[in-house]
């Protein structure tokens, strides 16, 4: 860590509000997605990453030129419309559901867990999480990535899980 308390390496695992990390291009880097290297013209010598936890602040920095790239997923996206900013729709998996499956707990029953997940309004949850423009995830990674697979189609329970719950008593 630098004397001023800033994180100078993303590998340090010290991401926190207000921290800044500096990444310097490594000469000869030759491993990347689809064979990417850093020998291509236009690759930056250095990237500075700042941790700004408030999306409204990030949106303001985008509008004033204080940052070059940022992720804005909530209602502040509306402020950015019409300002000639490039955008990219990036699939994002938000929220996780954990069940207490210990012995003696109600959610130890897999039929009950399937019924609970089966009745979720996934579109509604996505809209709440992304400020009204969400789409339910069908995968855990972006399409085209090395580990991409459509997990929703074959793993998410259908609303018939509620019927199964009734049958199970």
PDB file of C-alpha atoms in Angstrom, residues 90-95 122-123 126 134-145 147-156:
ATOM      1  CA  UNK A  90     -23.663  -6.242 -20.005  1.00  0.00           C
ATOM      2  CA  UNK A  91     -25.502  -9.196 -18.495  1.00  0.00           C
ATOM      3  CA  UNK A  92     -25.235  -8.966 -14.742  1.00  0.00           C
ATOM      4  CA  UNK A  93     -26.221 -11.542 -12.191  1.00  0.00           C
ATOM      5  CA  UNK A  94     -27.522  -9.689  -9.168  1.00  0.00           C
ATOM      6  CA  UNK A  95     -28.598 -11.160  -5.899  1.00  0.00           C
ATOM      7  CA  UNK A 122     -37.798 -13.223 -11.840  1.00  0.00           C
ATOM      8  CA  UNK A 123     -38.664 -10.358 -14.220  1.00  0.00           C
ATOM      9  CA  UNK A 126     -34.606  -8.069 -12.117  1.00  0.00           C
ATOM     10  CA  UNK A 134     -33.882  -5.639 -15.832  1.00  0.00           C
ATOM     11  CA  UNK A 135     -33.996  -8.935 -17.643  1.00  0.00           C
ATOM     12  CA  UNK A 136     -33.911 -12.232 -15.764  1.00  0.00           C
ATOM     13  CA  UNK A 137     -30.553 -13.934 -16.056  1.00  0.00           C
ATOM     14  CA  UNK A 138     -30.455 -17.209 -17.918  1.00  0.00           C
ATOM     15  CA  UNK A 139     -26.804 -17.861 -17.196  1.00  0.00           C
ATOM     16  CA  UNK A 140     -24.078 -17.079 -14.683  1.00  0.00           C
ATOM     17  CA  UNK A 141     -21.582 -15.680 -17.177  1.00  0.00           C
ATOM     18  CA  UNK A 142     -21.800 -13.494 -20.267  1.00  0.00           C
ATOM     19  CA  UNK A 143     -22.610 -15.147 -23.580  1.00  0.00           C
ATOM     20  CA  UNK A 144     -19.423 -15.902 -25.481  1.00  0.00           C
ATOM     21  CA  UNK A 145     -17.312 -16.293 -22.332  1.00  0.00           C
ATOM     22  CA  UNK A 147     -17.591 -20.747 -19.050  1.00  0.00           C
ATOM     23  CA  UNK A 148     -20.945 -19.723 -20.550  1.00  0.00           C
ATOM     24  CA  UNK A 149     -23.886 -22.075 -20.409  1.00  0.00           C
ATOM     25  CA  UNK A 150     -27.623 -21.553 -20.187  1.00  0.00           C
ATOM     26  CA  UNK A 151     -28.357 -22.835 -16.698  1.00  0.00           C
ATOM     27  CA  UNK A 152     -31.854 -21.405 -16.285  1.00  0.00           C
ATOM     28  CA  UNK A 153     -33.596 -23.498 -18.913  1.00  0.00           C
ATOM     29  CA  UNK A 154     -32.658 -26.800 -17.364  1.00  0.00           C
ATOM     30  CA  UNK A 155     -32.201 -25.952 -13.677  1.00  0.00           C
ATOM     31  CA  UNK A 156     -34.789 -23.409 -12.585  1.00  0.00           C
TER      32      UNK A 156
END
